[in-house]
């Protein structure tokens, strides 16, 4: 918008004088406040899962989940170091739950998602229901729901955590508490939420004030089936291949109020057309190999690697093998505030 304003000795003296009164001149900062396009400190980046995995195994020798509360390595965006942010509005980390671990029960206003990367059968208990998890499952911890995790299997389990921590921090709306007992009582059978709400049926007078999906584990087996069905009819989108959005069956909206989640399939050899959007996105392939061009950088990826696409950066994807990619962003928030924009460069 505006050009930098000239400095004069009189102006500088004036700025110093008003500075003492907690005042500053808009004309010196306007160009940085209102930019013609998104101008983010968030950078494109990839973390290789193998490297994270070996650091996490090392962390497993250093601290228990109980002492750590959660044994997590935070994915810090290189442009936002020290802020515990993977993008400007979202947090991500990789969590390790080893056999015998208990991550004690707590709850907080921040909403969390888990995307399972490795291991089978460790559990999380959310609001009284325990769910066993497998690679590719998308599991939700709603705002203020009690949750604890454990692993009674013989293998370590790794998952990706996504939380709306920076959003909640921005709004100064954080509340949290620990439970008296390390593990909450299990009050409902495993699979109860899915059985009740995951079948296109709701109790006739169903009312809820929650904007989070009552289905809190979206198993990969069903997600894969949905992709497979659509694949047979070749519903390819030039920018996305075949991209599905996880939904809340009560409202049809995103599964979580603050974080949009997606699963996408790219057939072998598919090259997407250029796309950009205002929601900086975290992507995690769960099957397949390929590469993504983000701005002027190319990132090679395989299963469980995690990469970030900043707001308004041009992106294309290319799959060497059939690839399935999970992703999440703050799109639900931007859409509700009429701020979301996307730009398709499809011919
Ligand atoms: C949290 O509750 C979990 O429950 C993981 O597994 C990561 C990061 C910050 C705040 C709360 C979990 C978290 C977290």
PDB file of C-alpha atoms in Angstrom, residues 68-191:
ATOM      1  CA  UNK A  68       6.887 -35.304  30.762  1.00  0.00           C
ATOM      2  CA  UNK A  69       3.049 -35.249  30.917  1.00  0.00           C
ATOM      3  CA  UNK A  70       3.304 -35.786  27.156  1.00  0.00           C
ATOM      4  CA  UNK A  71       6.489 -37.080  25.491  1.00  0.00           C
ATOM      5  CA  UNK A  72       6.470 -34.915  22.421  1.00  0.00           C
ATOM      6  CA  UNK A  73       8.981 -33.256  20.120  1.00  0.00           C
ATOM      7  CA  UNK A  74       7.541 -30.020  18.783  1.00  0.00           C
ATOM      8  CA  UNK A  75       7.768 -29.337  15.042  1.00  0.00           C
ATOM      9  CA  UNK A  76       8.944 -25.729  15.058  1.00  0.00           C
ATOM     10  CA  UNK A  77       8.566 -23.880  11.812  1.00  0.00           C
ATOM     11  CA  UNK A  78      12.056 -22.566  10.891  1.00  0.00           C
ATOM     12  CA  UNK A  79      10.601 -19.083  10.381  1.00  0.00           C
ATOM     13  CA  UNK A  80       8.889 -19.129  13.791  1.00  0.00           C
ATOM     14  CA  UNK A  81      11.555 -20.645  16.077  1.00  0.00           C
ATOM     15  CA  UNK A  82      10.911 -20.490  19.804  1.00  0.00           C
ATOM     16  CA  UNK A  83       7.174 -19.995  19.363  1.00  0.00           C
ATOM     17  CA  UNK A  84       6.060 -23.658  19.334  1.00  0.00           C
ATOM     18  CA  UNK A  85       4.260 -23.096  16.032  1.00  0.00           C
ATOM     19  CA  UNK A  86       4.230 -25.215  12.889  1.00  0.00           C
ATOM     20  CA  UNK A  87       2.283 -22.441  11.130  1.00  0.00           C
ATOM     21  CA  UNK A  88       1.280 -19.003  12.402  1.00  0.00           C
ATOM     22  CA  UNK A  89      -1.994 -20.351  13.828  1.00  0.00           C
ATOM     23  CA  UNK A  90      -1.293 -24.039  14.569  1.00  0.00           C
ATOM     24  CA  UNK A  91       0.942 -26.263  16.641  1.00  0.00           C
ATOM     25  CA  UNK A  92       2.259 -29.712  15.673  1.00  0.00           C
ATOM     26  CA  UNK A  93       4.378 -32.291  17.461  1.00  0.00           C
ATOM     27  CA  UNK A  94       5.265 -35.969  17.239  1.00  0.00           C
ATOM     28  CA  UNK A  95       4.325 -37.997  20.303  1.00  0.00           C
ATOM     29  CA  UNK A  96       5.803 -41.309  21.451  1.00  0.00           C
ATOM     30  CA  UNK A  97       3.856 -43.654  23.720  1.00  0.00           C
ATOM     31  CA  UNK A  98       6.050 -46.637  24.647  1.00  0.00           C
ATOM     32  CA  UNK A  99       4.788 -49.971  26.024  1.00  0.00           C
ATOM     33  CA  UNK A 100       3.715 -49.461  29.641  1.00  0.00           C
ATOM     34  CA  UNK A 101       3.537 -45.647  29.317  1.00  0.00           C
ATOM     35  CA  UNK A 102       0.667 -43.655  30.753  1.00  0.00           C
ATOM     36  CA  UNK A 103       0.167 -40.080  29.586  1.00  0.00           C
ATOM     37  CA  UNK A 104      -1.922 -38.778  32.514  1.00  0.00           C
ATOM     38  CA  UNK A 105      -5.480 -37.441  32.178  1.00  0.00           C
ATOM     39  CA  UNK A 106      -5.908 -33.709  31.670  1.00  0.00           C
ATOM     40  CA  UNK A 107      -8.128 -31.340  29.739  1.00  0.00           C
ATOM     41  CA  UNK A 108      -7.802 -27.920  28.148  1.00  0.00           C
ATOM     42  CA  UNK A 109      -9.621 -25.481  25.889  1.00  0.00           C
ATOM     43  CA  UNK A 110      -7.208 -26.230  23.022  1.00  0.00           C
ATOM     44  CA  UNK A 111      -8.581 -28.828  20.587  1.00  0.00           C
ATOM     45  CA  UNK A 112      -6.265 -31.628  19.477  1.00  0.00           C
ATOM     46  CA  UNK A 113      -6.045 -34.078  16.623  1.00  0.00           C
ATOM     47  CA  UNK A 114      -3.914 -37.182  16.465  1.00  0.00           C
ATOM     48  CA  UNK A 115      -2.865 -38.702  13.169  1.00  0.00           C
ATOM     49  CA  UNK A 116      -1.393 -42.149  13.771  1.00  0.00           C
ATOM     50  CA  UNK A 117       1.984 -42.739  12.106  1.00  0.00           C
ATOM     51  CA  UNK A 118       3.316 -46.035  13.485  1.00  0.00           C
ATOM     52  CA  UNK A 119       2.215 -48.756  15.898  1.00  0.00           C
ATOM     53  CA  UNK A 120      -1.032 -50.511  16.447  1.00  0.00           C
ATOM     54  CA  UNK A 121      -3.276 -50.900  19.455  1.00  0.00           C
ATOM     55  CA  UNK A 122      -2.138 -48.188  21.858  1.00  0.00           C
ATOM     56  CA  UNK A 123      -5.138 -46.261  23.116  1.00  0.00           C
ATOM     57  CA  UNK A 124      -6.425 -42.855  23.999  1.00  0.00           C
ATOM     58  CA  UNK A 125      -9.396 -42.375  26.291  1.00  0.00           C
ATOM     59  CA  UNK A 126     -11.513 -39.343  25.421  1.00  0.00           C
ATOM     60  CA  UNK A 127     -14.538 -38.348  27.544  1.00  0.00           C
ATOM     61  CA  UNK A 128     -14.943 -41.845  28.956  1.00  0.00           C
ATOM     62  CA  UNK A 129     -14.450 -43.849  25.747  1.00  0.00           C
ATOM     63  CA  UNK A 130     -11.266 -45.724  24.977  1.00  0.00           C
ATOM     64  CA  UNK A 131     -10.235 -46.148  21.362  1.00  0.00           C
ATOM     65  CA  UNK A 132      -7.425 -48.315  19.998  1.00  0.00           C
ATOM     66  CA  UNK A 133      -5.505 -46.644  17.213  1.00  0.00           C
ATOM     67  CA  UNK A 134      -3.862 -47.742  13.974  1.00  0.00           C
ATOM     68  CA  UNK A 135      -1.754 -45.997  11.311  1.00  0.00           C
ATOM     69  CA  UNK A 136      -3.815 -43.558   9.246  1.00  0.00           C
ATOM     70  CA  UNK A 137      -6.520 -43.120  11.907  1.00  0.00           C
ATOM     71  CA  UNK A 138      -7.585 -39.527  12.603  1.00  0.00           C
ATOM     72  CA  UNK A 139      -8.576 -39.100  16.261  1.00  0.00           C
ATOM     73  CA  UNK A 140     -10.059 -35.981  17.874  1.00  0.00           C
ATOM     74  CA  UNK A 141      -9.751 -34.619  21.393  1.00  0.00           C
ATOM     75  CA  UNK A 142     -12.431 -31.907  21.639  1.00  0.00           C
ATOM     76  CA  UNK A 143     -11.938 -28.708  23.646  1.00  0.00           C
ATOM     77  CA  UNK A 144     -12.204 -29.441  27.419  1.00  0.00           C
ATOM     78  CA  UNK A 145     -12.596 -33.227  26.970  1.00  0.00           C
ATOM     79  CA  UNK A 146     -10.626 -35.301  29.504  1.00  0.00           C
ATOM     80  CA  UNK A 147      -7.976 -37.382  27.755  1.00  0.00           C
ATOM     81  CA  UNK A 148      -5.213 -39.804  28.684  1.00  0.00           C
ATOM     82  CA  UNK A 149      -3.170 -42.201  26.604  1.00  0.00           C
ATOM     83  CA  UNK A 150      -1.578 -45.583  27.224  1.00  0.00           C
ATOM     84  CA  UNK A 151       0.121 -48.442  25.462  1.00  0.00           C
ATOM     85  CA  UNK A 152      -0.427 -52.022  26.578  1.00  0.00           C
ATOM     86  CA  UNK A 153       1.116 -53.465  23.403  1.00  0.00           C
ATOM     87  CA  UNK A 154       4.749 -54.502  22.934  1.00  0.00           C
ATOM     88  CA  UNK A 155       5.559 -51.880  20.268  1.00  0.00           C
ATOM     89  CA  UNK A 156       6.126 -48.133  20.522  1.00  0.00           C
ATOM     90  CA  UNK A 157       3.425 -45.927  19.019  1.00  0.00           C
ATOM     91  CA  UNK A 158       4.074 -42.654  17.212  1.00  0.00           C
ATOM     92  CA  UNK A 159       1.508 -40.125  16.189  1.00  0.00           C
ATOM     93  CA  UNK A 160       1.348 -36.563  14.944  1.00  0.00           C
ATOM     94  CA  UNK A 161      -0.425 -34.102  17.265  1.00  0.00           C
ATOM     95  CA  UNK A 162      -2.088 -31.028  15.758  1.00  0.00           C
ATOM     96  CA  UNK A 163      -3.477 -28.399  18.137  1.00  0.00           C
ATOM     97  CA  UNK A 164      -4.930 -24.907  17.837  1.00  0.00           C
ATOM     98  CA  UNK A 165      -2.560 -23.635  20.575  1.00  0.00           C
ATOM     99  CA  UNK A 166      -1.432 -20.434  18.769  1.00  0.00           C
ATOM    100  CA  UNK A 167      -5.049 -19.507  17.954  1.00  0.00           C
ATOM    101  CA  UNK A 168      -6.148 -19.973  21.559  1.00  0.00           C
ATOM    102  CA  UNK A 169      -3.057 -18.086  22.730  1.00  0.00           C
ATOM    103  CA  UNK A 170      -3.852 -15.191  20.365  1.00  0.00           C
ATOM    104  CA  UNK A 171      -7.355 -14.991  21.857  1.00  0.00           C
ATOM    105  CA  UNK A 172      -6.130 -15.365  25.478  1.00  0.00           C
ATOM    106  CA  UNK A 173      -8.628 -18.169  26.019  1.00  0.00           C
ATOM    107  CA  UNK A 174      -6.497 -20.932  27.553  1.00  0.00           C
ATOM    108  CA  UNK A 175      -7.862 -22.957  30.469  1.00  0.00           C
ATOM    109  CA  UNK A 176      -6.437 -26.311  31.562  1.00  0.00           C
ATOM    110  CA  UNK A 177      -6.575 -28.730  34.458  1.00  0.00           C
ATOM    111  CA  UNK A 178      -5.150 -32.090  35.510  1.00  0.00           C
ATOM    112  CA  UNK A 179      -7.374 -34.913  36.722  1.00  0.00           C
ATOM    113  CA  UNK A 180      -7.007 -36.316  40.251  1.00  0.00           C
ATOM    114  CA  UNK A 181      -6.553 -39.812  38.870  1.00  0.00           C
ATOM    115  CA  UNK A 182      -3.858 -40.627  36.372  1.00  0.00           C
ATOM    116  CA  UNK A 183      -6.373 -42.397  34.123  1.00  0.00           C
ATOM    117  CA  UNK A 184     -10.014 -41.463  33.750  1.00  0.00           C
ATOM    118  CA  UNK A 185     -12.702 -44.077  34.289  1.00  0.00           C
ATOM    119  CA  UNK A 186     -13.900 -45.773  31.128  1.00  0.00           C
ATOM    120  CA  UNK A 187     -17.666 -45.295  31.090  1.00  0.00           C
ATOM    121  CA  UNK A 188     -18.623 -46.284  27.537  1.00  0.00           C
ATOM    122  CA  UNK A 189     -17.700 -49.296  25.405  1.00  0.00           C
ATOM    123  CA  UNK A 190     -15.042 -48.975  22.706  1.00  0.00           C
ATOM    124  CA  UNK A 191     -16.609 -47.995  19.383  1.00  0.00           C
TER     125      UNK A 191
END
